[in-house]
XYZ file of C-alpha atoms in Angstrom:
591
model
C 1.432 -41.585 26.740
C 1.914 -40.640 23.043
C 4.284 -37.703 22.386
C 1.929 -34.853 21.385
C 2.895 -33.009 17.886
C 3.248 -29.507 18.573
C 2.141 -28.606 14.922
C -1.169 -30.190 14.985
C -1.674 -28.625 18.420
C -0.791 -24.827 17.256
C -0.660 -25.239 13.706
C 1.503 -22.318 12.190
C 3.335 -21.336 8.841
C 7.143 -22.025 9.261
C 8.007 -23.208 5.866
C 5.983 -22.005 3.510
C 7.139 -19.549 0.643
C 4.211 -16.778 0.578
C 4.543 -16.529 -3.038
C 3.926 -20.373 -3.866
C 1.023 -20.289 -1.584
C -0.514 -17.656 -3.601
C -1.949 -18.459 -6.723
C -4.313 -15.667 -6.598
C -0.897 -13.456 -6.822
C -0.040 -15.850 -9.859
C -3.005 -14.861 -11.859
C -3.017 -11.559 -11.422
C 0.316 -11.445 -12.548
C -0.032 -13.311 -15.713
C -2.991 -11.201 -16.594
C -1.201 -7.985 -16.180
C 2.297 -8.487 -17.134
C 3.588 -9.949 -20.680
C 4.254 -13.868 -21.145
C 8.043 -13.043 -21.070
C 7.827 -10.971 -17.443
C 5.598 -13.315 -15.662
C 8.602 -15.828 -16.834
C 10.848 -13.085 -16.147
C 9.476 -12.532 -12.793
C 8.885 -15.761 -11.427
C 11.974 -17.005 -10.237
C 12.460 -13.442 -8.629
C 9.141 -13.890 -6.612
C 9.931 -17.144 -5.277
C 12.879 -15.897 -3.634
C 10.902 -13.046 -2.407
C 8.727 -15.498 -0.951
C 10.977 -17.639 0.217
C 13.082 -15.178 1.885
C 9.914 -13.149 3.618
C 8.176 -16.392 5.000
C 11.734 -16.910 6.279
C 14.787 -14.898 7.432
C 12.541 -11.396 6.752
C 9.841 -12.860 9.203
C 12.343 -13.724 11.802
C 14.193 -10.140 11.275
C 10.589 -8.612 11.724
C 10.146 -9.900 15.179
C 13.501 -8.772 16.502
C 13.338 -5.245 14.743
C 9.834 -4.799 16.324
C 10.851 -5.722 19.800
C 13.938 -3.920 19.479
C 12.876 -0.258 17.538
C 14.769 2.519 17.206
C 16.021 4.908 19.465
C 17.506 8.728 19.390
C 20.886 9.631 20.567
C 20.379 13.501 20.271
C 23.871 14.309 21.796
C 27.982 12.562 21.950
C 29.589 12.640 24.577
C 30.887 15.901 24.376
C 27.767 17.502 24.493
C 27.351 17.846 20.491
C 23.853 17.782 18.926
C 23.867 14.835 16.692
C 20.528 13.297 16.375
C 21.285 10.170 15.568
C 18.916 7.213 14.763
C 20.097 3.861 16.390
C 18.452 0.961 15.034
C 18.912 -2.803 15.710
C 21.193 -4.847 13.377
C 18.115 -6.825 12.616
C 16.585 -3.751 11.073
C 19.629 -3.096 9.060
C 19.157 -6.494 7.451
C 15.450 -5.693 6.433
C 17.119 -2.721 4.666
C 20.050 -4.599 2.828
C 16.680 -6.974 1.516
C 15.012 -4.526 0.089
C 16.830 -2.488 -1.263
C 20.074 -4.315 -2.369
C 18.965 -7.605 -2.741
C 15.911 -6.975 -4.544
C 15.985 -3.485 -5.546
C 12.585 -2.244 -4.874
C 13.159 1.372 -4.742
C 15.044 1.616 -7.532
C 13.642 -0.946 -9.647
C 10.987 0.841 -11.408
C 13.309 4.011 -12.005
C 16.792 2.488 -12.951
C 17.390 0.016 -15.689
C 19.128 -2.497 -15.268
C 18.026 -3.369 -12.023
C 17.755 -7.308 -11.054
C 18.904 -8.004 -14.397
C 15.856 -6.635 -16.519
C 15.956 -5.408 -19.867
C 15.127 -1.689 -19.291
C 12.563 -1.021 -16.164
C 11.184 -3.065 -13.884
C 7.084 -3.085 -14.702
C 5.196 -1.555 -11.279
C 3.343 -4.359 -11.502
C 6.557 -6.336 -10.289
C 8.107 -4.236 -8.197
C 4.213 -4.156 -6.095
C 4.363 -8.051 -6.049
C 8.017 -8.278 -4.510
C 7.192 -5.426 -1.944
C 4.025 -7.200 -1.386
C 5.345 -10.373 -0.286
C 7.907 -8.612 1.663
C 5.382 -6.799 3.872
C 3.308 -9.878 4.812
C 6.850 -10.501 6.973
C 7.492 -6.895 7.953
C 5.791 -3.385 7.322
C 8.028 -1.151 8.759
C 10.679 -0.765 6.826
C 8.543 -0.492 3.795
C 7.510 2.636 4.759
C 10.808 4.086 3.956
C 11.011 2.491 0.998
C 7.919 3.108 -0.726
C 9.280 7.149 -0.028
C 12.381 6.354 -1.359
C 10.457 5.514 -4.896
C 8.258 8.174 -4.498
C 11.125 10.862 -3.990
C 12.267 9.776 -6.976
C 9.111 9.873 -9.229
C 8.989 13.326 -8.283
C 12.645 14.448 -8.663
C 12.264 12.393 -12.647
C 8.748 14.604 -13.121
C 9.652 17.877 -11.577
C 13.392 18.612 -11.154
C 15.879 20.517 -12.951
C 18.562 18.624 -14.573
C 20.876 19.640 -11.828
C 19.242 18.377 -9.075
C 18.217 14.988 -11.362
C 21.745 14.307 -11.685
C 22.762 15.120 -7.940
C 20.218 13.433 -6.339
C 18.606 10.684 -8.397
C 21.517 8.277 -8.854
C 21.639 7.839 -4.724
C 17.870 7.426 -4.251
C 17.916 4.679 -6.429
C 21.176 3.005 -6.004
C 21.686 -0.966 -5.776
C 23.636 -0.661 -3.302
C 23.340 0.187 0.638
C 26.832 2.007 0.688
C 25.427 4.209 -2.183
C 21.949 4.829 -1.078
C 20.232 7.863 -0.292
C 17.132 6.990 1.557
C 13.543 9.550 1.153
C 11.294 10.287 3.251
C 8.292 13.266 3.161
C 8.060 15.445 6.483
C 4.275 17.213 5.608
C 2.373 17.266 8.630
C 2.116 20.331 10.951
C 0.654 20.347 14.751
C -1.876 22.664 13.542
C -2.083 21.416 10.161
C -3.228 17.789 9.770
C -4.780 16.948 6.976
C -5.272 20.260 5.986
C -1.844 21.317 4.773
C -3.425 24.734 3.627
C -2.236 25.595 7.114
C 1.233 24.817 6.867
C 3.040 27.424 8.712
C 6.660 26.461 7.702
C 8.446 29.538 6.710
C 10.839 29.672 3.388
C 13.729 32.578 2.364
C 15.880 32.666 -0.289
C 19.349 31.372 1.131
C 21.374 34.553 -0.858
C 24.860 33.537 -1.645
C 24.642 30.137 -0.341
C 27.584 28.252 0.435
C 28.412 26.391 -2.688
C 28.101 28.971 -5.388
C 28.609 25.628 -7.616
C 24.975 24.908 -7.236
C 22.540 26.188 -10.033
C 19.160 25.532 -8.701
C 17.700 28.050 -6.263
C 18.654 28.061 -2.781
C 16.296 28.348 0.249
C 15.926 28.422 3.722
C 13.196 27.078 5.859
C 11.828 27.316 9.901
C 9.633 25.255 11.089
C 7.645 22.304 13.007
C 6.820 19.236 11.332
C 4.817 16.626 14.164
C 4.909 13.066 11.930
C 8.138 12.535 10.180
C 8.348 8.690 9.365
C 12.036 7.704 8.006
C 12.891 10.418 10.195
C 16.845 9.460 9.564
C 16.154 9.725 5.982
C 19.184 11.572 3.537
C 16.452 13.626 1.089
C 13.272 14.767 2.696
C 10.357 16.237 0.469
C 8.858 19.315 2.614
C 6.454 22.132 2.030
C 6.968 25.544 2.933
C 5.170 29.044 2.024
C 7.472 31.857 1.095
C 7.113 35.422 2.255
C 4.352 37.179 0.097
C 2.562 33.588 -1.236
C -0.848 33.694 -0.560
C -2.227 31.314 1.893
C -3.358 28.295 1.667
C -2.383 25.378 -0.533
C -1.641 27.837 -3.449
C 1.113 29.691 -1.452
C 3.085 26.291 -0.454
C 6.239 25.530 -2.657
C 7.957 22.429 -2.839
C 11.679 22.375 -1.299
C 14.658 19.271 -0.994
C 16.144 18.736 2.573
C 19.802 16.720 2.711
C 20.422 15.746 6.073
C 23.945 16.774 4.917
C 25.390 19.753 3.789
C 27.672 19.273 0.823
C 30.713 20.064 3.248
C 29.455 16.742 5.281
C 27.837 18.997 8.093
C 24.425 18.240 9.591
C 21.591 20.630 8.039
C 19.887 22.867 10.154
C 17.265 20.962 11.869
C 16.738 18.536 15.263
C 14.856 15.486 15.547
C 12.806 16.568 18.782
C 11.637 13.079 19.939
C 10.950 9.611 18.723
C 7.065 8.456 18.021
C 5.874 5.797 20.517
C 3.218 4.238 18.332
C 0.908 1.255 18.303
C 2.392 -0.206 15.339
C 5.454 -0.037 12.562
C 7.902 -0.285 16.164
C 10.660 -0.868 14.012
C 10.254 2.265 11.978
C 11.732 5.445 13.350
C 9.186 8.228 13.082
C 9.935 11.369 14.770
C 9.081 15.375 15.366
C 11.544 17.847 13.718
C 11.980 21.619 14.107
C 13.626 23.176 10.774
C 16.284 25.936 12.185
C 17.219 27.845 8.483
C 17.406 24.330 7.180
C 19.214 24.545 3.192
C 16.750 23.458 0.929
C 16.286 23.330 -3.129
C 13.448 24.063 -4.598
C 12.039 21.831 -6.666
C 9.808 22.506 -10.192
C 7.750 25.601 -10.485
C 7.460 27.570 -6.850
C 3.550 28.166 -7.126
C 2.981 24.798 -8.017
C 4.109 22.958 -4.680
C 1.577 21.536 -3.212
C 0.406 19.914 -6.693
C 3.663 18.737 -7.359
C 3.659 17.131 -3.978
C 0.080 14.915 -4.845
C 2.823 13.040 -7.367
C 4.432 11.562 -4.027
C 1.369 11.244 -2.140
C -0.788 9.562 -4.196
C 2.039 6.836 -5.168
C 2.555 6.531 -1.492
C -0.871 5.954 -1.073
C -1.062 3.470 -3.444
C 1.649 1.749 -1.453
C -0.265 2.410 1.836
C -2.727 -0.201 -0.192
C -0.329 -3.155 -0.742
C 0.800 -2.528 2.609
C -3.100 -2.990 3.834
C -3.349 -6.118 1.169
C -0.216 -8.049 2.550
C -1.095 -7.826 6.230
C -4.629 -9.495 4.673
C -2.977 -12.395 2.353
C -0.921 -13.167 5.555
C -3.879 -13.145 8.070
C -5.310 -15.325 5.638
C -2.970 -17.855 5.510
C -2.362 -17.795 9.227
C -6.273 -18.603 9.759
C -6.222 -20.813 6.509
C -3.166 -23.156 7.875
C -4.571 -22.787 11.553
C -7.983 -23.829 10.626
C -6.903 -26.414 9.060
C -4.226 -28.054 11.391
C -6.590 -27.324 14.371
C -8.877 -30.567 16.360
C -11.635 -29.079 18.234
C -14.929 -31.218 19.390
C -13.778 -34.128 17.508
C -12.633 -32.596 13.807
C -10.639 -29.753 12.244
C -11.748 -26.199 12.933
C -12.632 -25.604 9.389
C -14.727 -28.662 8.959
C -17.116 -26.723 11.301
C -20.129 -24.366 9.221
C -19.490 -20.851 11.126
C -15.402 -21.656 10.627
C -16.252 -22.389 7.026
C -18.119 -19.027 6.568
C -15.352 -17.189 8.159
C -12.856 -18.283 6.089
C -14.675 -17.571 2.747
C -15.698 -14.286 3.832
C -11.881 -13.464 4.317
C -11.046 -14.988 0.863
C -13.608 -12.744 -0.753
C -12.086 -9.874 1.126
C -8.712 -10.829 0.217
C -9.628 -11.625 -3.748
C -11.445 -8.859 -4.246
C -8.673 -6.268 -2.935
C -6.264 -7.985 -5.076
C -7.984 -7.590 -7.526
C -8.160 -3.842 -7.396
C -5.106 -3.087 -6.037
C -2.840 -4.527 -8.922
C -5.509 -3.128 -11.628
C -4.122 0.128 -10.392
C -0.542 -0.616 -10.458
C -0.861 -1.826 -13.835
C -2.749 1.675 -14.569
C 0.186 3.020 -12.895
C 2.355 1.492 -15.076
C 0.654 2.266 -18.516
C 0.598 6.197 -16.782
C 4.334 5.611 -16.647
C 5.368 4.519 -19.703
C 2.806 6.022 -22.753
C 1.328 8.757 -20.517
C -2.109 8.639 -22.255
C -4.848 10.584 -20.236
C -7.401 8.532 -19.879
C -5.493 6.240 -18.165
C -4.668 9.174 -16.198
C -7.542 10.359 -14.865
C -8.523 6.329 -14.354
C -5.758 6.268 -12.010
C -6.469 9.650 -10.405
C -9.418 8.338 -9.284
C -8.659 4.429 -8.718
C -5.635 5.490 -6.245
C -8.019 7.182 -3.572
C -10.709 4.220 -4.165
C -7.812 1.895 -3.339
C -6.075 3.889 -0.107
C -9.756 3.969 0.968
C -11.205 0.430 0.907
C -8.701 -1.866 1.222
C -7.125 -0.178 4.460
C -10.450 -0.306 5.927
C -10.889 -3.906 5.005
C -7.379 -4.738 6.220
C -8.551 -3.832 10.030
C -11.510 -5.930 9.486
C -9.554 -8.890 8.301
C -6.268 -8.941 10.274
C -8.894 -8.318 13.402
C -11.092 -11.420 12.578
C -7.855 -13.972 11.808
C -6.310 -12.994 14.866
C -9.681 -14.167 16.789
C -9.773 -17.014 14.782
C -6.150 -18.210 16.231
C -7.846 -17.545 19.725
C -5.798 -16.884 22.626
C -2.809 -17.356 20.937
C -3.866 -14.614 18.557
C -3.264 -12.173 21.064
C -0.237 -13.072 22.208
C 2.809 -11.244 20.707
C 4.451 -15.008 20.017
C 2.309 -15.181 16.909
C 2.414 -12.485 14.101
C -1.570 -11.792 14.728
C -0.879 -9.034 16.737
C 1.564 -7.230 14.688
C -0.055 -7.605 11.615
C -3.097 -6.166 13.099
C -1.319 -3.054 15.152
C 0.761 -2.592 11.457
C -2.277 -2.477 9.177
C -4.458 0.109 11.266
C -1.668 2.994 10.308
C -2.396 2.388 6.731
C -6.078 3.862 7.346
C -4.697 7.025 8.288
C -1.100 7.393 6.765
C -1.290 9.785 3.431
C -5.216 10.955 4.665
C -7.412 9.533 7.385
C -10.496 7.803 5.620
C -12.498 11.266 5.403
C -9.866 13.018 3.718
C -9.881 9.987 0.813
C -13.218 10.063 0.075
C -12.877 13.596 -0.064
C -10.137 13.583 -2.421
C -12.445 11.003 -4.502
C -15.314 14.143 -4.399
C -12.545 16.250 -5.963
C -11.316 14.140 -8.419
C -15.097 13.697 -9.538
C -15.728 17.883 -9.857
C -11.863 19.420 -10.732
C -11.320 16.667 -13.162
C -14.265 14.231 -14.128
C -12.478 11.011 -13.284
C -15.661 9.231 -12.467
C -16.936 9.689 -15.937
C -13.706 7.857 -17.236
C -13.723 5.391 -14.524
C -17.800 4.849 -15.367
C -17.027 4.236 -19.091
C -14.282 2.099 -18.469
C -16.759 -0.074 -16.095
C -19.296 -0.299 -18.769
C -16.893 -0.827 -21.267
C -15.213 -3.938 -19.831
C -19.097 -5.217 -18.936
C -19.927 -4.952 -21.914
C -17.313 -7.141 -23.285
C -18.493 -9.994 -20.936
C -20.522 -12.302 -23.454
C -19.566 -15.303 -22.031
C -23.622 -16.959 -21.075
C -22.075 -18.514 -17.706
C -21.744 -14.473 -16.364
C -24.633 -13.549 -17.611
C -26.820 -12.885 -15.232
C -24.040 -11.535 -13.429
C -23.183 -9.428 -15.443
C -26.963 -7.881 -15.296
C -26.971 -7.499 -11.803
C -23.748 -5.676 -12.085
C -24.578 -3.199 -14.852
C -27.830 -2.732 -12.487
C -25.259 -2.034 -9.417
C -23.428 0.326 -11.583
C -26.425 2.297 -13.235
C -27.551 3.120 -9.417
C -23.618 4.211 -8.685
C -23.420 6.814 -11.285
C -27.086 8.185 -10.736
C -26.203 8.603 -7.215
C -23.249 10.523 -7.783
C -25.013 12.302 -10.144
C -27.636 13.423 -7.994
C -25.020 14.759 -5.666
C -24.306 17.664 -8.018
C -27.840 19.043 -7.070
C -27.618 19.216 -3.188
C -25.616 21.891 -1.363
C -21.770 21.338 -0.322
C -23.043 19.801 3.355
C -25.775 17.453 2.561
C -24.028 16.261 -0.540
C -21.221 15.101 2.109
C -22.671 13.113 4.236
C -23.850 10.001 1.489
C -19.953 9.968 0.452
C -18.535 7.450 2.370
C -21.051 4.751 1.530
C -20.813 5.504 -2.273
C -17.263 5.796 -2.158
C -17.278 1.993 -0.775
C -20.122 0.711 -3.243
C -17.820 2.221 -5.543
C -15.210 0.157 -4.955
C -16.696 -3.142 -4.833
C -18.811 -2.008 -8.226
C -15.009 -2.230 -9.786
C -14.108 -5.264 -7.606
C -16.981 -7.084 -8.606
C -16.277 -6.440 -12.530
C -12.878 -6.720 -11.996
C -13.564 -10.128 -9.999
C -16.256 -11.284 -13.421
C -13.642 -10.516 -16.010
C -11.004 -12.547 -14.260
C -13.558 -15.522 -14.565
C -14.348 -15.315 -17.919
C -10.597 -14.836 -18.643
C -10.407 -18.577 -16.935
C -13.183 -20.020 -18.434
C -11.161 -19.932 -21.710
C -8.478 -21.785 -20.838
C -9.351 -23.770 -17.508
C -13.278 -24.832 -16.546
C -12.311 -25.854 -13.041
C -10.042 -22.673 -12.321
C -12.886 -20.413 -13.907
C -15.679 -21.421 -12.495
C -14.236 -20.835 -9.338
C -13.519 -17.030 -9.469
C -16.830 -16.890 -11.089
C -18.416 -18.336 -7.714
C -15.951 -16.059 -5.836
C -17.607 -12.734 -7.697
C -20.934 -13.817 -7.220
C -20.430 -14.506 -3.448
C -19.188 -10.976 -3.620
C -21.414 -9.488 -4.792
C -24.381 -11.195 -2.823
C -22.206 -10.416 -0.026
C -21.499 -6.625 -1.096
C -23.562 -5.437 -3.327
C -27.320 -7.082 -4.029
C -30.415 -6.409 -1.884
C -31.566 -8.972 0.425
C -35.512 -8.642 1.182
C -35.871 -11.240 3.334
C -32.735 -10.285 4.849
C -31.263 -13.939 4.988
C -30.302 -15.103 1.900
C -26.822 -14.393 2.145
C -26.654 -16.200 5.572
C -28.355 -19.058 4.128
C -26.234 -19.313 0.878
C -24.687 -22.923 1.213
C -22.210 -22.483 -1.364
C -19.349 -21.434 1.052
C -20.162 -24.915 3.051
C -20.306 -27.344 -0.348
C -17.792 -25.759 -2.286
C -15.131 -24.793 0.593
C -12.414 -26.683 -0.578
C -12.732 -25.334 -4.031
C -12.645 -21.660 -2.731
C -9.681 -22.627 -0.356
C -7.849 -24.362 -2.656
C -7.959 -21.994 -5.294
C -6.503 -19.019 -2.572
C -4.284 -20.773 -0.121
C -1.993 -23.367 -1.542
C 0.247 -25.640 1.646
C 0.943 -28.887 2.177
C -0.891 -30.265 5.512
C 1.250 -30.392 8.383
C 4.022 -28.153 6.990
């Protein structure tokens, strides 16, 4: 009897570098970063992808088998509250930070050898690849860069030049790791009702210190990075006014300058669903020392800075899980003999696939538009890019999240029962991605956050006339009639919204969540048109593929169907599979 190859039997992914399988990554890349960064950049992304599809993925499994645990007391019966994690875990941390730099990257010059500052852009495609091989200890990281984005916006000299060279230091020995303890038992997602307490610490122990002193008491019930050296917290001082108005923003050190523990426990450890390897814990704050940081009445606003970054991150985070299910079902489908040929050769398999490609794609798309916003933000501070990003960051943490549960779910069926066994990285990926739908604001809270960013600040005028803008600019014929249908699509959007500002606070709720998703894919499917007729210019073959892509995303998304079958009976994913595929997934059979 033949010797049966295991590969072709349970076809999986050993061996492939995630970033030269992904030449959608490649494009977007080269459209938003200058000829000499993408060259720049390249060789730094390969070994990103080379060492996530490899030693990070192995690390992964071991971290998440083996998470964290609390030692709250030595053997003497001291309080100590310390954080064991597996060796394996360490290692993530020594990648990410150390070897490529990803916290500090965008905030220290210099870093893996760049003229000046790494563009976000970058630093979002390294981190990206990273987290299709491990979320967890991303989470700490993307804090880490966060904390330091605020301290650079809104803290004193002082407490720049205390703090800021150890949040962003190359090295592990040096580091400083951030983390943001905000939620309250009774609080939620409506910090208004944070109840932790704040006093002036009066003649605090080093008299060297200039900035202003506090102490603070209190509960906070989800504190991810829970070991972290700098934690960002909220806290109302006696006589503020409730509410988010009374909260001012205050800097924990786990340590006091003499080397002492600050005054707070770590009650418990989290058991949750997914990130295992992360340590994410309940703390009580026990006349904690903290600094206040920028203006005390402005906390709460100063705080947005770090969550909306964060959330921003929570969207890569959602992405990578995707580009990896992807390639899982991609390489599985392929590799795979049932009745008589390869699973993708069948029509249903076929449709499956594409419809996770257009997922995929189209998040892409979006999410590194906005980093690249980010970036411009960052480095000319011009206000209409601004308010574009104050609205694109919510529209982001909202959709793709959401579509990350859909897609992670549907690869890990399409791997079957081996999809649901913890052997394969289905299962992970899948319990990983479903925090990212409710870290920094459940789903109701974003589209929420979208309705303010609408009436405070007018961001969906910006974000409209940017749409129309770039639409406008499409002349190529080939789009078209694309390009109709879209500015159609778009048209309805806006007088939708519009008609919101007529009904009462309740009813003008309840449509929110639907627009707030047609939204979206209005700006994917633009997004997805431009990228074509960027292509067509240069390559026929590569350009009329993404413009097959956006118009199977848009019949898919956003045009009517009266009959209510022509989407099902498109035959475009069937004919023109290995185009799509090709153009998404790049692996060599049987590797």
């Amino acid at each position: 009897m033949p010797a049966l190859d295991e590969q072709s039997l349970m076809p999986g992914t050993e061996g492939i570098n995630f970033y030269e399988a992904d030449p959608i990554l490649e494009q977007l890349l080269q459209r938003h970063l200058s000829p000499d960064d993408y060259e720049r950049a390249r060789p730094l992304l390969l070994h990103m992808g080379a060492v996530a599809s490899e030693r990070m993925d192995e690390l992964a499994a071991i971290a998440d088998r083996h998470g964290p645990v609390l030692r709250q007391y030595d053997r003497r019966g001291q309080r100590i509250d310390e954080v064991i994690f597996h060796p394996a875990y360490h290692e993530l941390e020594r990648i990410a930070y150390q070897d490529f730099a990803i916290a500090a990257c965008t905030h220290r010059e210099g870093a893996l050898g760049w003229p000046g500052r790494v563009p976000q852009p970058v630093k979002f495609a390294l981190a990206y690849l990273g987290m299709q091989a491990e979320a967890g200890v991303f989470c700490p990281v993307s804090m880490t860069d966060a904390l330091a984005r605020v301290l650079e916006r809104y803290g004193d000299e002082a407490l720049k030049q205390r703090f800021l060279p150890h949040l962003t230091a190359l090295s592990l020995d040096q580091l400083q790791q951030g983390a943001m303890f905000l939620t309250e038992k009774q609080g939620g997602s409506d910090v208004g009702q944070t109840a932790t307490i704040a006093r002036r610490h009066e003649g605090g122990e080093d008299r060297s210190e200039s900035w202003p002193q506090w102490q603070l008491w209190g509960e906070k019930w989800f504190c991810s990075n829970v070991s972290a050296d700098l934690i960002l917290t909220l806290a109302r001082p006696g006589g503020a006014p409730a509410g988010t108005r009374g909260l001012g923003l205050f800097l924990v050190p786990r340590r006091l300058p003499d080397g002492r523990r600050n005054a707070y426990t770590i009650n418990r450890l989290k058991e949750k669903l997914g990130t295992r390897s992360l340590a994410t814990g309940e703390v009580t704050l026990e006349g904690a020392l903290a600094y206040q940081v920028g203006a005390l009445e402005r906390g709460f606003v100063q705080m947005t800075e770090m969550i909306n970054l964060t959330r921003i991150w929570a969207a890569i985070g959602s992405l990578a899980a995707m580009r990896r299910s992807l390639l899982e079902a991609t390489v599985h489908t392929h590799g795979r003999i049932v009745f008589g040929r390869r699973l993708c050769d069948h029509p249903l398999m076929r449709r499956q696939l594409v419809d996770l490609l257009l997922e995929v794609e189209g998040c892409a798309a979006l999410a590194f538009e906005t980093t690249a916003v980010l970036e411009r933000v960052d480095r000319y501070g011009h206000e209409e890019d601004r308010r574009l990003l104050r609205i694109l960051t919510p529209l982001c943490k909202y959709y793709i999240p959401k579509r990350g549960e859909y897609v992670t779910l549907e690869a890990l069926e399409m791997r079957g029962g081996n999809g649901y066994v913890e052997d394969w990285v289905n299962p992970r990926l899948l319990r990983d991605a479903i925090v990212n739908a409710i870290w920094e604001g459940a789903s109701n809270v974003i589209v929420l956050d979208v309705a303010r960013a609408m009436s405070r600040e007018g961001s969906h005028l910006q974000l409209f006339a940017w749409l129309q803008e770039r639409l406008r600019a499409l002349q190529r014929p080939e789009l078209a009639e694309s390009v109709h249908d879209l500015q159609l699509s778009l048209k309805q959007v806006a007088a939708r919204f519009e008609a919101l500002t007529t009904l009462d606070p309740e009813s003008a709720q309840l449509p929110l969540r639907g627009l707030v998703e047609r939204l979206a894919q209005v700006t994917i499917a633009m997004l997805l048109l431009e990228q074509a007729a960027t292509s067509l210019s240069t390559s026929q073959a590569v350009g009329e593929r993404q413009l097959l892509v956006a118009q199977l995303f848009m019949r898919r998304h956003l045009q009517p169907h009266p009959d209510g079958w022509q989407a099902d009976d498109d035959r475009r994913p069937l004919e023109q599979f290995e185009t799509l595929i090709q153009g998404a997934v790049r692996f060599q059979q049987g590797a």
